Tab-separated table of C-alpha atoms and ligand atoms in Angstrom:
chain	number	residue	atom	x	y	z
I	201	MET	CA	-40.433	41.813	8.807
I	202	PRO	CA	-37.834	40.843	5.801
I	203	ARG	CA	-36.057	38.033	7.004
I	204	LEU	CA	-31.684	38.580	6.856
I	205	THR	CA	-29.812	36.173	4.765
I	206	ARG	CA	-26.062	35.428	5.763
I	207	ARG	CA	-25.322	37.305	2.361
I	208	GLN	CA	-27.123	40.438	2.834
I	209	LEU	CA	-25.286	41.090	6.463
I	210	PRO	CA	-22.286	42.903	5.651
I	211	ALA	CA	-24.051	45.519	3.308
I	212	LEU	CA	-26.607	45.612	6.422
I	213	VAL	CA	-23.769	46.074	9.166
I	214	ALA	CA	-21.667	48.980	6.848
I	215	ALA	CA	-24.932	50.815	6.722
I	216	GLY	CA	-25.924	50.334	10.382
I	217	LEU	CA	-28.965	48.575	9.661
I	218	ALA	CA	-28.132	45.402	11.208
I	219	ALA	CA	-26.973	46.634	14.367
I	220	PRO	CA	-30.215	45.718	16.284
I	221	ALA	CA	-29.903	42.063	14.880
I	222	LEU	CA	-26.572	41.553	16.046
I	223	ALA	CA	-27.336	43.698	19.372
I	224	SER	CA	-30.373	41.093	19.999
I	225	ALA	CA	-28.076	38.200	19.274
I	226	GLN	CA	-25.378	39.429	21.706
I	227	ALA	CA	-28.080	40.036	24.728
I	228	TYR	CA	-29.676	36.665	23.896
I	229	PRO	CA	-31.292	35.281	25.451
I	230	SER	CA	-32.988	38.100	27.248
I	231	ARG	CA	-36.765	36.490	28.151
I	232	PRO	CA	-37.896	32.759	28.776
I	233	ILE	CA	-37.378	30.276	25.637
I	234	THR	CA	-40.577	28.186	24.683
I	235	ILE	CA	-39.954	24.552	23.394
I	236	ILE	CA	-43.180	23.354	21.506
I	237	VAL	CA	-43.871	19.331	21.999
I	238	PRO	CA	-46.274	18.550	19.326
I	239	PHE	CA	-47.694	15.929	21.429
I	240	ALA	CA	-49.785	15.690	24.465
I	241	ALA	CA	-47.739	16.319	27.914
I	242	GLY	CA	-46.629	13.183	29.744
I	243	GLY	CA	-45.426	11.345	26.594
I	244	PRO	CA	-42.102	10.746	25.263
I	245	THR	CA	-41.595	13.481	23.378
I	246	ASP	CA	-42.539	15.859	26.523
I	247	THR	CA	-39.688	13.873	28.697
I	248	VAL	CA	-37.091	14.494	26.153
I	249	ALA	CA	-38.038	18.152	25.495
I	250	ARG	CA	-38.395	18.978	29.807
I	251	LEU	CA	-35.130	16.976	30.333
I	252	LEU	CA	-33.736	19.115	27.491
I	253	GLY	CA	-34.956	22.759	28.464
I	254	GLU	CA	-33.820	22.067	32.279
I	255	ALA	CA	-30.308	21.891	31.028
I	256	MET	CA	-30.438	24.390	28.312
I	257	GLY	CA	-32.092	26.676	31.019
I	258	ARG	CA	-29.262	26.059	33.291
I	259	ASP	CA	-26.442	27.075	30.212
I	260	LEU	CA	-28.494	29.885	29.159
I	261	GLY	CA	-29.305	31.237	32.495
I	262	GLN	CA	-33.014	31.686	31.118
I	263	SER	CA	-36.064	29.570	31.969
I	264	VAL	CA	-37.343	27.246	29.128
I	265	VAL	CA	-41.073	26.305	29.062
I	266	VAL	CA	-42.356	23.521	27.287
I	267	GLU	CA	-45.260	24.028	25.486
I	268	ASN	CA	-47.637	21.245	24.290
I	269	VAL	CA	-49.393	21.598	20.881
I	270	GLY	CA	-50.660	18.241	20.043
I	271	GLY	CA	-52.689	16.636	17.651
I	272	ALA	CA	-52.575	15.444	13.523
I	273	GLY	CA	-49.667	13.238	14.150
I	274	GLY	CA	-47.546	16.256	15.320
I	275	THR	CA	-47.895	18.208	12.589
I	276	LEU	CA	-49.887	21.298	14.552
I	277	GLY	CA	-46.844	21.586	17.068
I	278	ALA	CA	-44.727	21.347	14.198
I	279	GLN	CA	-46.815	24.133	11.971
I	280	ARG	CA	-46.973	26.590	14.889
I	281	THR	CA	-42.949	26.677	15.280
I	282	ALA	CA	-42.752	27.204	11.361
I	283	GLN	CA	-44.777	29.963	11.744
I	284	ALA	CA	-43.382	31.720	14.706
I	285	ARG	CA	-41.288	34.868	14.713
I	286	PRO	CA	-37.462	33.244	13.915
I	287	ASP	CA	-36.266	35.181	16.849
I	288	GLY	CA	-34.889	32.438	18.846
I	289	TYR	CA	-37.649	32.353	21.804
I	290	THR	CA	-39.738	29.407	20.086
I	291	LEU	CA	-37.891	26.228	19.477
I	292	LEU	CA	-39.406	22.974	18.733
I	293	VAL	CA	-38.144	19.215	19.920
I	294	HIS	CA	-39.590	16.646	17.342
I	295	HIS	CA	-38.623	13.306	16.422
I	296	ILE	CA	-38.504	10.834	13.469
I	297	GLY	CA	-41.879	12.243	12.768
I	298	MET	CA	-40.307	15.418	10.721
I	299	SER	CA	-38.721	12.755	8.520
I	300	THR	CA	-42.162	10.858	7.518
I	301	ILE	CA	-44.567	13.616	7.745
I	302	PRO	CA	-43.275	15.022	4.081
I	303	THR	CA	-44.539	11.807	2.620
I	304	LEU	CA	-47.469	10.954	4.680
I	305	TYR	CA	-48.983	14.477	4.739
I	306	ARG	CA	-49.626	15.887	1.335
I	307	ARG	CA	-51.716	19.137	1.945
I	308	LEU	CA	-49.644	20.841	4.878
I	309	ALA	CA	-49.954	24.786	5.616
I	310	TYR	CA	-46.369	24.893	6.271
I	311	ASP	CA	-43.430	23.355	4.539
I	312	PRO	CA	-42.205	20.575	6.230
I	313	ILE	CA	-38.217	20.696	5.223
I	314	ASN	CA	-37.687	24.577	4.753
I	315	GLY	CA	-39.891	25.896	7.127
I	316	PHE	CA	-36.941	24.869	9.643
I	317	GLU	CA	-33.594	25.436	10.791
I	318	THR	CA	-31.731	22.683	12.325
I	319	VAL	CA	-29.667	23.205	15.613
I	320	GLY	CA	-28.529	19.543	16.466
I	321	MET	CA	-30.144	16.011	17.258
I	322	ILE	CA	-30.521	15.114	20.771
I	323	THR	CA	-30.839	11.440	21.226
I	324	GLU	CA	-32.235	8.063	19.682
I	325	VAL	CA	-34.528	6.559	21.740
I	326	PRO	CA	-35.625	2.386	21.842
I	327	MET	CA	-39.043	1.284	21.218
I	328	THR	CA	-41.150	-1.058	23.182
I	329	ILE	CA	-43.809	-3.299	21.929
I	330	VAL	CA	-46.025	-3.587	25.133
I	331	ALA	CA	-49.465	-4.425	26.115
I	332	LYS	CA	-52.343	-4.001	29.146
I	333	ARG	CA	-51.056	-6.076	31.880
I	334	ASN	CA	-53.809	-8.564	31.810
I	335	ILE	CA	-53.546	-9.502	27.975
I	336	ALA	CA	-53.402	-13.708	27.514
I	337	ALA	CA	-50.061	-13.705	26.364
I	338	ASN	CA	-46.596	-14.008	27.848
I	339	ASN	CA	-44.109	-13.525	25.174
I	340	LEU	CA	-43.961	-12.417	21.916
I	341	ALA	CA	-45.217	-15.655	20.291
I	342	GLU	CA	-48.073	-16.036	22.329
I	343	LEU	CA	-48.729	-12.445	21.450
I	344	VAL	CA	-48.555	-12.881	17.858
I	345	ALA	CA	-50.798	-15.614	17.889
I	346	LEU	CA	-53.562	-14.250	19.798
I	347	VAL	CA	-53.766	-11.079	17.772
I	348	ARG	CA	-54.245	-13.122	14.813
I	349	ARG	CA	-56.355	-15.405	16.423
I	350	GLU	CA	-58.538	-12.356	17.807
I	351	ARG	CA	-57.501	-9.642	15.093
I	352	ASP	CA	-61.088	-8.170	15.421
I	353	LYS	CA	-61.402	-7.835	19.300
I	354	ILE	CA	-57.659	-6.120	19.552
I	355	ASN	CA	-56.726	-2.579	19.127
I	356	LEU	CA	-53.456	-0.666	18.723
I	357	ALA	CA	-53.245	2.823	20.610
I	358	ASN	CA	-51.064	5.824	18.696
I	359	ALA	CA	-50.506	9.355	18.470
I	360	GLY	CA	-51.743	9.719	15.203
I	361	VAL	CA	-50.662	9.245	11.860
I	362	GLY	CA	-47.016	10.008	11.506
I	363	ALA	CA	-46.321	9.464	14.995
I	364	ALA	CA	-43.569	7.098	15.997
I	365	SER	CA	-45.915	5.268	17.738
I	366	HIS	CA	-47.918	5.130	14.441
I	367	LEU	CA	-44.784	4.086	12.543
I	368	CYS	CA	-43.862	1.122	14.927
I	369	GLY	CA	-47.344	-0.047	15.042
I	370	LEU	CA	-47.270	-0.014	11.197
I	371	LEU	CA	-44.490	-2.090	11.242
I	372	PHE	CA	-45.484	-4.433	14.013
I	373	GLN	CA	-48.757	-5.063	12.214
I	374	GLN	CA	-46.517	-5.806	8.863
I	375	ALA	CA	-44.117	-8.194	10.783
I	376	MET	CA	-47.363	-10.007	11.991
I	377	ASN	CA	-49.401	-9.687	8.572
I	378	VAL	CA	-52.410	-8.600	10.614
I	379	PRO	CA	-54.123	-5.349	10.325
I	380	LEU	CA	-55.236	-4.026	13.713
I	381	THR	CA	-58.054	-1.185	14.530
I	382	THR	CA	-55.599	1.744	15.640
I	383	VAL	CA	-56.956	4.092	17.976
I	384	PRO	CA	-55.453	7.709	17.982
I	385	TYR	CA	-54.661	10.204	20.968
I	386	ARG	CA	-53.080	13.408	21.012
I	387	GLY	CA	-49.663	11.486	22.468
I	388	THR	CA	-48.867	8.305	23.856
I	389	GLY	CA	-48.845	9.722	27.377
I	390	PRO	CA	-52.718	9.723	27.519
I	391	ALA	CA	-52.573	6.297	25.518
I	392	MET	CA	-50.391	5.129	28.277
I	393	ASN	CA	-53.201	5.946	30.721
I	394	ASP	CA	-55.814	4.059	28.554
I	395	LEU	CA	-53.183	0.902	28.293
I	396	VAL	CA	-52.524	0.506	31.989
I	397	ALA	CA	-56.351	0.899	32.575
I	398	GLY	CA	-56.909	-2.069	29.930
I	399	THR	CA	-59.158	0.083	27.510
I	400	VAL	CA	-56.514	-0.241	25.014
I	401	ASP	CA	-54.753	-3.527	24.603
I	402	LEU	CA	-51.399	-3.099	22.534
I	403	MET	CA	-48.936	-0.190	21.852
I	404	CYS	CA	-45.394	0.002	20.277
I	405	ASP	CA	-43.615	3.111	22.430
I	406	GLN	CA	-40.960	4.610	23.285
I	407	THR	CA	-38.575	3.707	26.377
I	408	THR	CA	-38.658	7.136	27.735
I	409	ASN	CA	-42.540	6.330	28.272
I	410	THR	CA	-43.130	2.631	28.930
I	411	THR	CA	-39.828	1.751	31.277
I	412	GLU	CA	-41.286	3.004	34.472
I	413	HIS	CA	-44.872	1.182	33.905
I	414	ILE	CA	-42.898	-1.979	32.718
I	415	ARG	CA	-40.936	-2.083	35.778
I	416	ALA	CA	-44.127	-1.144	38.096
I	417	GLY	CA	-45.800	-4.044	36.245
I	418	THR	CA	-48.655	-1.832	35.216
I	419	ILE	CA	-48.154	-3.130	31.526
I	420	LYS	CA	-46.543	-6.151	29.948
I	421	ALA	CA	-43.316	-5.913	27.709
I	422	PHE	CA	-42.736	-8.144	24.885
I	423	ALA	CA	-39.781	-6.713	23.167
I	424	VAL	CA	-37.356	-3.955	22.601
I	425	THR	CA	-36.810	-2.440	18.924
I	426	THR	CA	-33.445	-2.489	19.129
I	427	ASN	CA	-31.046	-4.893	17.636
I	428	SER	CA	-29.356	-5.505	21.100
I	429	ARG	CA	-31.162	-5.292	24.546
I	430	VAL	CA	-31.970	-1.926	26.390
I	431	ALA	CA	-29.931	-1.875	29.725
I	432	SER	CA	-32.512	-0.344	31.883
I	433	LEU	CA	-34.922	-3.568	30.746
I	434	PRO	CA	-32.452	-6.358	30.452
I	435	ASP	CA	-35.145	-9.256	30.932
I	436	VAL	CA	-37.035	-7.687	27.588
I	437	PRO	CA	-35.791	-9.501	24.507
I	438	THR	CA	-35.075	-7.777	21.325
I	439	ALA	CA	-38.028	-8.306	18.652
I	440	ILE	CA	-35.245	-10.068	16.411
I	441	GLU	CA	-34.412	-12.682	18.927
I	442	ALA	CA	-38.086	-13.200	20.210
I	443	GLY	CA	-38.758	-13.904	16.230
I	444	MET	CA	-39.183	-10.731	14.389
I	445	PRO	CA	-36.019	-10.829	11.812
I	446	GLY	CA	-35.220	-7.258	10.587
I	447	PHE	CA	-37.833	-5.457	13.243
I	448	GLU	CA	-35.733	-2.738	14.336
I	449	VAL	CA	-36.550	1.178	14.814
I	450	SER	CA	-35.463	3.695	17.249
I	451	VAL	CA	-36.508	7.353	17.285
I	452	TRP	CA	-34.077	10.104	16.886
I	453	HIS	CA	-35.363	13.295	17.965
I	454	GLY	CA	-33.812	16.508	17.035
I	455	LEU	CA	-34.323	20.568	17.906
I	456	TYR	CA	-35.214	22.668	15.348
I	457	ALA	CA	-35.671	26.832	14.718
I	458	PRO	CA	-38.157	28.736	12.630
I	459	ARG	CA	-36.322	29.211	8.929
I	460	GLY	CA	-34.883	32.381	9.143
I	461	THR	CA	-33.353	32.580	12.597
I	462	ASN	CA	-30.201	34.443	12.734
I	463	PRO	CA	-27.593	31.944	12.359
I	464	GLU	CA	-25.618	33.789	15.512
I	465	LEU	CA	-28.474	32.418	17.851
I	466	VAL	CA	-28.712	28.909	15.901
I	467	THR	CA	-24.793	28.834	16.822
I	468	ARG	CA	-25.671	29.760	20.443
I	469	LEU	CA	-28.506	27.158	20.896
I	470	SER	CA	-26.416	24.486	19.336
I	471	ARG	CA	-23.646	25.249	21.450
I	472	SER	CA	-26.256	25.141	24.503
I	473	LEU	CA	-27.628	21.549	23.407
I	474	GLN	CA	-24.213	20.355	23.388
I	475	VAL	CA	-23.517	21.573	26.973
I	476	ALA	CA	-26.802	20.424	28.047
I	477	LEU	CA	-26.259	16.490	26.724
I	478	ARG	CA	-23.095	16.673	28.647
I	479	ASP	CA	-25.730	17.387	31.733
I	480	PRO	CA	-24.586	14.404	34.400
I	481	GLY	CA	-28.487	14.771	35.290
I	482	LEU	CA	-29.455	14.810	31.814
I	483	ILE	CA	-27.264	12.292	30.925
I	484	ARG	CA	-28.703	9.646	34.494
I	485	ARG	CA	-32.196	10.478	33.706
I	486	PHE	CA	-31.762	9.405	29.851
I	487	ALA	CA	-30.072	6.462	30.918
I	488	ASP	CA	-33.210	5.403	33.393
I	489	LEU	CA	-35.178	5.585	30.634
I	490	GLY	CA	-33.285	3.572	28.340
I	491	THR	CA	-31.704	6.082	25.854
I	492	GLU	CA	-28.414	8.346	25.994
I	493	PRO	CA	-27.516	11.770	24.382
I	494	VAL	CA	-26.209	11.512	20.881
I	495	PRO	CA	-22.792	12.303	20.280
I	496	GLN	CA	-21.457	15.695	20.374
I	497	GLU	CA	-20.699	15.911	16.275
I	498	LYS	CA	-24.351	14.742	16.006
I	499	ALA	CA	-26.058	18.053	18.357
I	500	THR	CA	-25.108	20.416	15.246
I	501	PRO	CA	-27.142	22.503	12.827
I	502	ALA	CA	-25.033	20.384	9.693
I	503	ALA	CA	-24.871	17.305	10.951
I	504	HIS	CA	-28.843	17.229	12.376
I	505	ARG	CA	-29.563	18.769	8.489
I	506	ALA	CA	-27.725	15.739	6.900
I	507	PHE	CA	-29.072	13.175	9.072
I	508	TRP	CA	-33.053	14.283	8.842
I	509	THR	CA	-32.763	14.927	4.668
I	510	ALA	CA	-30.826	11.279	4.366
I	511	ASP	CA	-34.319	10.254	6.783
I	512	VAL	CA	-36.455	11.831	5.006
I	513	ALA	CA	-35.537	10.077	1.447
I	514	ARG	CA	-35.245	6.797	3.250
I	515	TRP	CA	-38.713	6.538	4.387
I	516	ARG	CA	-40.330	8.090	1.243
I	517	PRO	CA	-40.451	4.890	-1.028
I	518	VAL	CA	-41.490	3.087	2.454
I	519	ILE	CA	-44.310	4.999	2.829
I	520	GLN	CA	-45.036	5.379	-0.625
I	521	ALA	CA	-44.907	1.452	-1.082
I	522	ALA	CA	-47.503	1.161	1.895
I	523	GLY	CA	-50.061	3.786	-0.036
I	524	GLN	CA	-51.166	4.993	3.407
I	525	PHE	CA	-50.964	8.754	3.857
I	526	ALA	CA	-52.595	10.980	6.470
I	527	ASP	CA	-54.298	13.179	3.889
L	269	MLT	C1	-45.097	9.436	19.084
L	269	MLT	O1	-44.372	9.835	18.376
L	269	MLT	O2	-45.951	8.478	19.438
L	269	MLT	C2	-45.056	10.133	20.242
L	269	MLT	O3	-43.765	10.026	20.629
L	269	MLT	C3	-45.298	10.459	21.282
L	269	MLT	C4	-45.776	11.332	22.364
L	269	MLT	O4	-44.510	11.445	22.264
L	269	MLT	O5	-46.493	11.493	22.918
């Protein structure tokens, strides 16, 4: 089906040919909406998407279901979205990986930038440097010393090349100047199970996945990666104050639709996103998990596209200098 552009619409309306598109926009949403999460269930991206989907569903009066499409550092789920019908019923929640994938992956089966409409930004989540609870270190300096001593025995979990956990893990290894063996998972949800079990040693992951485990004592926290401490983890120092100057990374998340989605539907979805980000229940859960919604002005298609474009440009030279690509 040819995709309508903004310029074609007036002529098609005059010819009475655009009525179905406009009618569908007016009746939207008439059935459940799917949010694709490009990582396994139970991880930080899944947590953000499910909380957002519940709040948007309340606003739209339709159920919003999450479908986990993990693998290849979040590119399989992104590809599924880019190739979906642009009818407003398939969306994507993804994070900083949308800024790094265009450089990390040189042979993708979809356009990692032009394959999407931006709907709006959602939240920026701090990360935490965490380890299995019986690791023989009790602060970041001791952890770095241990890693340097036993670098061949210690491994680092992530969710695949391009995942936030991969990027933070890269920065952590560069800060210690110690390359580590990495163990990739389809998401940091499954990786967390192994960290709690002690079968993997370290991970750099988002507070939305680590906070409850840190509080329960099932894993050990060494630092947060923000320039000030996280209110929900007041006893965890920043990496900067713990001896890693400049170590700062937070994971922004956005909502996307396939390219060619009717602009009226994108506007409807962006308005619903903004309502959801004002939802008291969502705000409370985000705060419990160490994060907060972005300001309303960032939850718009234009602001999201501008931020994303600048972030792709920011990460491109960093990745090219590291010379580590996914394919
Ligand atoms: C990551 O980028 O590491 C992902 O957030 C992991 C996940 O959501 O499962």
